[in-house]
Amino acid sequence: MSQPTKQNESIRRYAASDQSAIVVEGLVKHFGGVKALDGVDLDVKTGSVLGLLGPNGAGKTTAVRVLTTLLKPDSGSVKVAGLDVVDDAAALREQIGLAGQYAAVDENLTGRENLTMVGRLYGMKRREAQARADELLDRFELDEAANRPANTYSGGMRRRLDLADALVAKPAILFLDEPTTGLDPRSRLALWGTIEELVAEGTTVLLTTQYLDEADRLADRIAVIDHGKVVADGTSDELKDRVGGERLEVKLDDDGFNQRAIEILGSMSDEDPFVEGESVKLTVRERRGAIVEAVQKLNEAGIGIDDIGLRRPTLDEVFLSLTGHALETEDDETQEDGK
Amino acid sequence: MKRLVSDTLVIAERNLVRLPRAPDLLLAFTVQPIMFLLLFVYVFGGAIVTPGYSNYVDFLLPGIIVQNIAFGGFVTAVGLNEDLSKGLIDRFRSLPMSRPAVLAGRTLADVATNALSMTILLVTGLTIGFRFDAGLLEIAGGVVLLLLFGYAFSWVFAWLGLLVSSPESANSVGFIAVFPLTFISSAFVPVDSMPSALQWFAEANPFTVVVDAMRALWLGAPAGNSIWGAFVWTFVIMAIFAPLAVAVYRSAAGGK
């Protein structure tokens, strides 16, 4: 069941259909008396990237562990690649790859030995597993370090090896649990590039992150999770729209006209425009035509414009307004949900 | 079933390949047993009276090999605990591999390392004057008993290693639990030289049973029931601790 060709077929099969790669309905998971997941629904279309965004302890890791058959759900239905996480767990594991928070590689084995071991545990012959290991070492630019024990690797190299481990069987669906937490900015950018390549090849990705820029860049859709519940779900743009309209910012040639501009532009917004810094700012009711309308109004009044623009709310503002608290971004998420 | 065998071999190979790269572990298998044997023979040997044995090294070698092989499993305790805390168990569990193979491969690797340290002790012993008084069949029977007993203790250590919270405590809990057991036995001194309460314990101790069986097999000492007893104890320990280890593995790894 584990020949790469078979895996390619499965990628094609899911890519060709409109079927969702991941469907989660009403997922609940308790740890003792603590409700880690409280009725989570998710739907990830084949070939797309879902970003599961939330602060420490929100339930992201628990969700990934249930979806990858490491934990059994208490209730709800979870299907990955059309397979049930409880009833079809064994078959499901052939369709997925998992790269976790810890960079789970054997530190006393070399990069090549790590990858070969994983290949053989997928059921490949030794020769086949070695060939696949060499392919991946090459792709992840680990070929020079291939015969060094992984405990000599840098943090970024370990993550790459961990991700390579997850890709040994060319899985149709990839789970990445905080793939870049703790990485320096350069390694993070490089890893993002790699993930984008995988997506371009048709892999479905579910990634958890507490970084807004990561979700913004990689994810087609974002599910915001807080206290075990999905509090919002949509594209980055849709989420930003939910927070409120776009903000028009106008900088005048002469800020002596600011008060006059506030009177003139007030009809475009439900709230009163205000001055912040050097600009007059207002949340517009309608994005389309807002700049043209503002320019016309100010022109008619003979007020010169130095700069004008529309600005989207940031995901930070989205998160704050959805959950009532800011997204923490410390790198201390080690044992989010216990074992 | 085929996957269980092949996956077990892959995991066992992994555990053996990494061993030479952890120098402290390698020392524990090679230098440490030699050191203990020499210290006991030359420091305590002259003061310990062992009626019926021509010299102390004859008396001691079966005992010290049994102790050593019982401790061989501590690599399993430390290794499993590390795998758990570093997320490797999660990696294994997300693969379409045979689940029992993680423990089976781990304990199988111990058999190989136990065979290595047994050979080292035996060669050292023969060098400093140990002599068999037995046929090839009995010598081979002793080797089989030793490896089985070591394998049974690997499951004890597997269970301990999965229970405790860190590799360090796996090491020390294992030591505290097993070390006194090996000493309050016939391994190092004749049992009848101990205070009577200890004697009672030492005689019931499976270590005494196994050590006496080894002396019967390798030195022709009177065996009583100890040869059969030793095999029975070995299988009883395995029958208790293998299922315990598997149960703890399942819950420690995420409740499946």
Coordinates of C-alpha atoms in Angstrom, one line a residue, chain A:
Chain A
M1 CA 0.0 0.0 0.0
S2 CA 2.9 2.3 0.5
Q3 CA 4.5 2.6 -2.9
P4 CA 5.0 6.2 -3.9
T5 CA 3.1 5.6 -7.1
K6 CA 0.1 4.6 -5.1
Q7 CA 0.4 7.8 -3.1
N8 CA 0.6 9.9 -6.3
E9 CA -2.6 8.3 -7.4
S10 CA -4.3 9.3 -4.2
I11 CA -3.1 12.9 -4.6
R12 CA -4.5 12.9 -8.1
R13 CA -7.7 11.3 -7.0
Y14 CA -8.4 13.9 -4.4
A15 CA -7.2 16.7 -6.7
A16 CA -9.6 15.6 -9.4
S17 CA -12.6 15.5 -7.2
D18 CA -14.4 18.3 -5.4
Q19 CA -14.3 16.2 -2.3
S20 CA -13.1 17.8 0.9
A21 CA -9.8 16.4 2.1
I22 CA -10.8 17.0 5.8
V23 CA -14.2 17.2 7.2
V24 CA -14.7 17.7 11.0
E25 CA -18.1 18.0 12.5
G26 CA -18.9 18.6 16.2
L27 CA -15.5 17.4 17.5
V28 CA -15.3 17.3 21.2
K29 CA -12.3 16.2 23.3
H30 CA -11.8 16.4 27.1
F31 CA -8.7 15.9 29.2
G32 CA -10.1 15.1 32.6
G33 CA -12.5 17.9 33.4
V34 CA -11.0 20.3 30.8
K35 CA -12.8 20.7 27.5
A36 CA -9.9 21.0 25.1
L37 CA -12.1 21.0 22.0
D38 CA -15.7 22.1 22.3
G39 CA -17.6 21.3 19.1
V40 CA -15.1 22.1 16.3
D41 CA -16.3 22.1 12.7
L42 CA -13.8 22.3 9.8
D43 CA -13.9 21.7 6.1
V44 CA -10.7 21.7 4.1
K45 CA -11.1 21.4 0.3
T46 CA -8.7 19.1 -1.5
G47 CA -5.5 21.0 -2.6
S48 CA -6.1 23.9 -0.3
V49 CA -4.4 25.2 2.8
L50 CA -6.3 25.7 6.1
G51 CA -4.6 27.8 8.8
L52 CA -5.7 27.0 12.3
L53 CA -4.9 30.2 14.1
G54 CA -5.1 30.6 17.8
P55 CA -3.2 31.4 21.0
N56 CA -1.4 28.9 23.3
G57 CA -3.8 26.4 24.8
A58 CA -6.6 27.2 22.3
G59 CA -6.8 23.5 21.2
K60 CA -4.8 23.6 18.0
T61 CA -2.5 20.8 18.9
T62 CA -5.3 18.6 20.3
A63 CA -7.2 19.1 17.0
V64 CA -4.1 18.0 15.0
R65 CA -3.6 15.0 17.2
V66 CA -7.1 13.9 16.7
L67 CA -7.0 14.4 13.0
T68 CA -3.7 12.3 12.7
T69 CA -5.2 9.4 14.8
L70 CA -2.9 10.1 17.8
L71 CA -5.9 10.9 20.0
K72 CA -9.4 9.5 19.9
P73 CA -12.2 12.0 19.8
D74 CA -14.8 11.9 22.6
S75 CA -17.6 12.7 20.1
G76 CA -18.1 14.2 16.7
S77 CA -17.2 12.9 13.3
V78 CA -13.7 13.4 11.8
K79 CA -12.9 12.3 8.2
V80 CA -9.5 12.7 6.6
A81 CA -9.2 11.7 2.9
G82 CA -12.7 10.3 3.2
L83 CA -11.5 7.9 6.0
D84 CA -12.8 7.9 9.6
V85 CA -10.1 8.7 12.2
V86 CA -11.4 5.9 14.5
D87 CA -12.8 3.2 12.2
D88 CA -10.2 3.6 9.3
A89 CA -7.2 4.7 11.4
A90 CA -4.7 2.3 9.8
A91 CA -5.7 3.2 6.2
L92 CA -5.8 6.9 7.1
R93 CA -2.2 6.9 8.3
E94 CA -1.1 5.9 4.8
Q95 CA -2.6 9.1 3.4
I96 CA -1.1 11.6 5.8
G97 CA 2.2 13.2 6.9
L98 CA 2.7 14.9 10.2
A99 CA 5.4 17.3 11.2
G100 CA 5.0 18.4 14.8
Q101 CA 6.2 21.1 17.1
Y102 CA 9.1 19.2 18.4
A103 CA 11.0 18.3 15.2
A104 CA 10.6 14.6 16.1
V105 CA 13.8 13.2 14.6
D106 CA 16.2 10.7 16.2
E107 CA 19.1 12.8 17.2
N108 CA 21.6 9.9 17.3
L109 CA 20.7 8.8 13.7
T110 CA 22.0 10.7 10.6
G111 CA 19.6 12.5 8.4
R112 CA 19.8 9.7 5.9
E113 CA 19.2 7.0 8.5
N114 CA 16.2 8.9 9.9
L115 CA 14.5 9.1 6.5
T116 CA 15.4 5.5 5.6
M117 CA 13.9 4.3 8.8
V118 CA 10.6 6.2 8.3
G119 CA 10.5 4.9 4.7
R120 CA 10.8 1.3 5.9
L121 CA 8.2 1.8 8.5
Y122 CA 5.9 2.9 5.7
G123 CA 6.6 -0.6 4.3
M124 CA 9.2 0.3 1.6
K125 CA 12.1 -2.0 0.9
R126 CA 15.4 -0.9 2.2
R127 CA 16.7 0.0 -1.3
E128 CA 13.6 2.0 -2.1
A129 CA 13.6 3.8 1.2
Q130 CA 17.2 4.8 0.7
A131 CA 16.5 6.2 -2.8
R132 CA 13.6 8.2 -1.4
A133 CA 15.8 9.4 1.5
D134 CA 18.4 10.7 -1.0
E135 CA 15.7 12.5 -3.0
L136 CA 14.4 14.3 0.0
L137 CA 17.9 15.1 1.4
D138 CA 18.6 16.7 -2.0
R139 CA 15.4 18.6 -2.1
F140 CA 15.7 20.0 1.5
E141 CA 19.4 20.8 1.0
L142 CA 20.5 18.4 3.6
D143 CA 22.6 16.3 1.3
E144 CA 25.9 17.6 2.7
A145 CA 24.8 16.9 6.2
A146 CA 23.2 13.6 5.2
N147 CA 25.7 11.4 7.1
R148 CA 26.0 13.4 10.2
P149 CA 23.9 12.6 13.3
A150 CA 20.9 14.9 13.6
N151 CA 22.2 16.3 17.0
T152 CA 24.8 18.3 15.0
Y153 CA 22.0 20.0 13.0
S154 CA 20.8 23.6 13.5
G155 CA 17.2 24.2 14.5
G156 CA 16.2 25.0 10.9
M157 CA 17.9 21.9 9.6
R158 CA 16.1 19.7 12.1
R159 CA 12.7 21.2 11.1
R160 CA 13.6 20.5 7.4
L161 CA 14.5 16.9 8.3
D162 CA 11.2 16.6 10.3
L163 CA 9.2 17.9 7.4
A164 CA 11.1 15.5 5.0
D165 CA 10.2 12.7 7.4
A166 CA 6.5 13.7 7.0
L167 CA 6.9 13.6 3.2
V168 CA 8.6 10.3 2.8
A169 CA 5.4 8.5 1.5
K170 CA 4.3 11.5 -0.6
P171 CA 1.2 12.0 1.5
A172 CA -1.9 13.6 -0.1
I173 CA -2.6 15.5 3.2
L174 CA 0.0 17.1 5.3
F175 CA -0.4 18.3 8.9
L176 CA 2.0 20.9 10.2
D177 CA 1.8 21.8 13.9
E178 CA 3.4 25.2 14.3
P179 CA 6.0 24.4 11.6
T180 CA 8.0 27.6 12.2
T181 CA 7.8 28.2 15.9
G182 CA 11.2 28.9 17.3
L183 CA 12.9 29.4 13.9
D184 CA 14.9 32.4 12.9
P185 CA 13.4 34.7 10.2
R186 CA 15.5 33.3 7.4
S187 CA 14.7 29.6 8.1
R188 CA 11.1 30.6 8.5
L189 CA 11.0 32.2 5.0
A190 CA 12.7 29.2 3.5
L191 CA 10.3 26.8 5.1
W192 CA 7.3 28.9 3.9
G193 CA 8.8 28.6 0.4
T194 CA 8.9 24.8 0.7
I195 CA 5.4 24.6 2.0
E196 CA 4.2 26.7 -1.0
E197 CA 5.9 24.3 -3.4
L198 CA 4.2 21.3 -1.8
V199 CA 0.8 23.1 -2.1
A200 CA 1.6 23.9 -5.8
E201 CA 2.1 20.1 -6.3
G202 CA -1.4 19.5 -5.0
T203 CA -0.9 18.6 -1.4
T204 CA -3.6 19.6 1.0
V205 CA -2.2 21.2 4.1
L206 CA -3.6 21.9 7.5
L207 CA -1.2 24.0 9.5
T208 CA -1.6 25.5 13.0
T209 CA 0.1 28.7 13.8
Q210 CA 0.1 31.5 16.3
Y211 CA 1.7 33.8 13.8
L212 CA -0.7 36.0 11.8
D213 CA 1.7 36.7 9.0
E214 CA 2.2 32.9 8.5
A215 CA -1.6 32.3 8.3
D216 CA -1.9 35.4 6.0
R217 CA 0.8 34.2 3.6
L218 CA 0.2 30.4 3.5
A219 CA -3.5 29.8 4.2
D220 CA -6.3 29.9 1.7
R221 CA -8.7 29.8 4.5
I222 CA -8.2 30.6 8.2
A223 CA -10.1 29.1 11.1
V224 CA -9.7 31.2 14.2
I225 CA -9.7 28.9 17.3
D226 CA -10.1 30.0 20.9
H227 CA -11.0 28.0 24.0
G228 CA -11.6 24.9 21.9
K229 CA -14.1 26.6 19.5
V230 CA -13.8 27.9 16.0
V231 CA -14.9 31.5 16.5
A232 CA -14.5 32.5 12.8
D233 CA -13.7 30.9 9.5
G234 CA -13.0 32.3 6.1
T235 CA -10.4 33.7 3.8
S236 CA -8.1 36.3 5.2
D237 CA -10.1 39.0 3.3
E238 CA -13.4 37.7 4.6
L239 CA -12.2 37.8 8.2
K240 CA -10.9 41.3 7.8
D241 CA -14.2 42.4 6.3
R242 CA -16.0 41.0 9.3
V243 CA -14.2 43.3 11.6
G244 CA -15.4 46.3 9.8
G245 CA -15.0 48.1 6.5
E246 CA -11.9 49.5 5.2
R247 CA -10.3 52.6 6.5
L248 CA -9.7 55.6 4.3
E249 CA -6.7 57.6 5.2
V250 CA -6.2 61.1 3.7
K251 CA -3.2 63.3 4.2
L252 CA -3.8 66.9 3.1
D253 CA -1.3 69.4 1.7
D254 CA -2.2 71.7 4.5
D255 CA -3.4 70.2 7.7
G256 CA -5.1 73.5 8.5
F257 CA -8.0 72.0 6.4
N258 CA -8.3 68.9 8.5
Q259 CA -11.4 70.1 10.3
R260 CA -13.1 71.1 7.0
A261 CA -12.2 67.6 5.5
I262 CA -13.8 65.9 8.5
E263 CA -17.1 67.8 7.8
I264 CA -16.9 67.0 4.0
L265 CA -16.1 63.3 4.3
G266 CA -18.4 62.6 7.3
S267 CA -21.2 61.5 4.9
M268 CA -19.1 58.5 3.7
S269 CA -19.0 56.9 7.1
D270 CA -21.3 55.8 9.9
E271 CA -18.9 57.2 12.5
D272 CA -17.2 60.6 12.7
P273 CA -13.9 60.8 10.9
F274 CA -11.0 61.7 13.2
V275 CA -7.4 62.9 12.9
E276 CA -4.7 60.5 13.8
G277 CA -1.1 61.5 13.3
E278 CA -1.0 63.6 10.1
S279 CA -4.0 62.0 8.5
V280 CA -7.7 62.2 8.5
K281 CA -9.1 58.7 9.0
L282 CA -12.6 57.2 8.5
T283 CA -14.1 53.7 8.2
V284 CA -15.9 53.8 4.9
R285 CA -19.3 52.2 4.4
E286 CA -18.5 51.0 0.9
R287 CA -15.0 50.1 -0.3
R288 CA -15.7 50.5 -4.0
G289 CA -15.3 54.1 -5.3
A290 CA -14.4 55.4 -1.9
I291 CA -11.1 57.0 -3.0
V292 CA -12.7 58.6 -6.1
E293 CA -15.6 60.0 -4.1
A294 CA -13.3 61.4 -1.4
V295 CA -11.0 63.0 -4.0
Q296 CA -14.0 64.6 -5.8
K297 CA -15.4 66.0 -2.6
L298 CA -12.1 67.4 -1.5
N299 CA -11.4 68.8 -5.0
E300 CA -14.8 70.6 -5.1
A301 CA -14.0 72.2 -1.8
G302 CA -10.5 73.2 -3.1
I303 CA -8.6 71.2 -0.6
G304 CA -5.3 69.7 -1.9
I305 CA -4.4 66.1 -1.2
D306 CA -0.9 64.9 -0.5
D307 CA -1.6 61.2 -0.1
I308 CA -4.7 59.1 0.0
G309 CA -5.3 55.4 0.5
L310 CA -7.5 52.5 1.8
R311 CA -6.1 50.3 4.4
R312 CA -7.4 46.8 5.4
P313 CA -7.6 45.9 9.0
T314 CA -4.8 43.6 10.0
L315 CA -5.4 40.1 11.2
D316 CA -4.2 41.3 14.6
E317 CA -7.2 43.6 14.7
V318 CA -9.4 40.7 13.5
F319 CA -8.2 38.5 16.2
L320 CA -8.7 41.1 18.9
S321 CA -12.2 41.9 17.9
L322 CA -13.2 38.2 17.6
T323 CA -11.8 36.9 20.8
G324 CA -11.5 40.0 22.9
H325 CA -7.8 39.4 23.6
A326 CA -4.7 39.8 21.6
L327 CA -2.9 36.8 20.1
E328 CA 0.2 36.0 22.1
T329 CA 3.3 35.3 20.1
E330 CA 5.8 34.0 22.6
D331 CA 7.6 30.8 21.6
D332 CA 6.9 29.0 24.8
E333 CA 4.2 26.6 23.5
T334 CA 5.8 23.3 24.5
Q335 CA 3.0 21.3 26.2
E336 CA -0.1 23.0 25.0
D337 CA -2.4 20.2 25.8
G338 CA -0.5 17.7 27.8
K339 CA 0.1 14.2 26.5

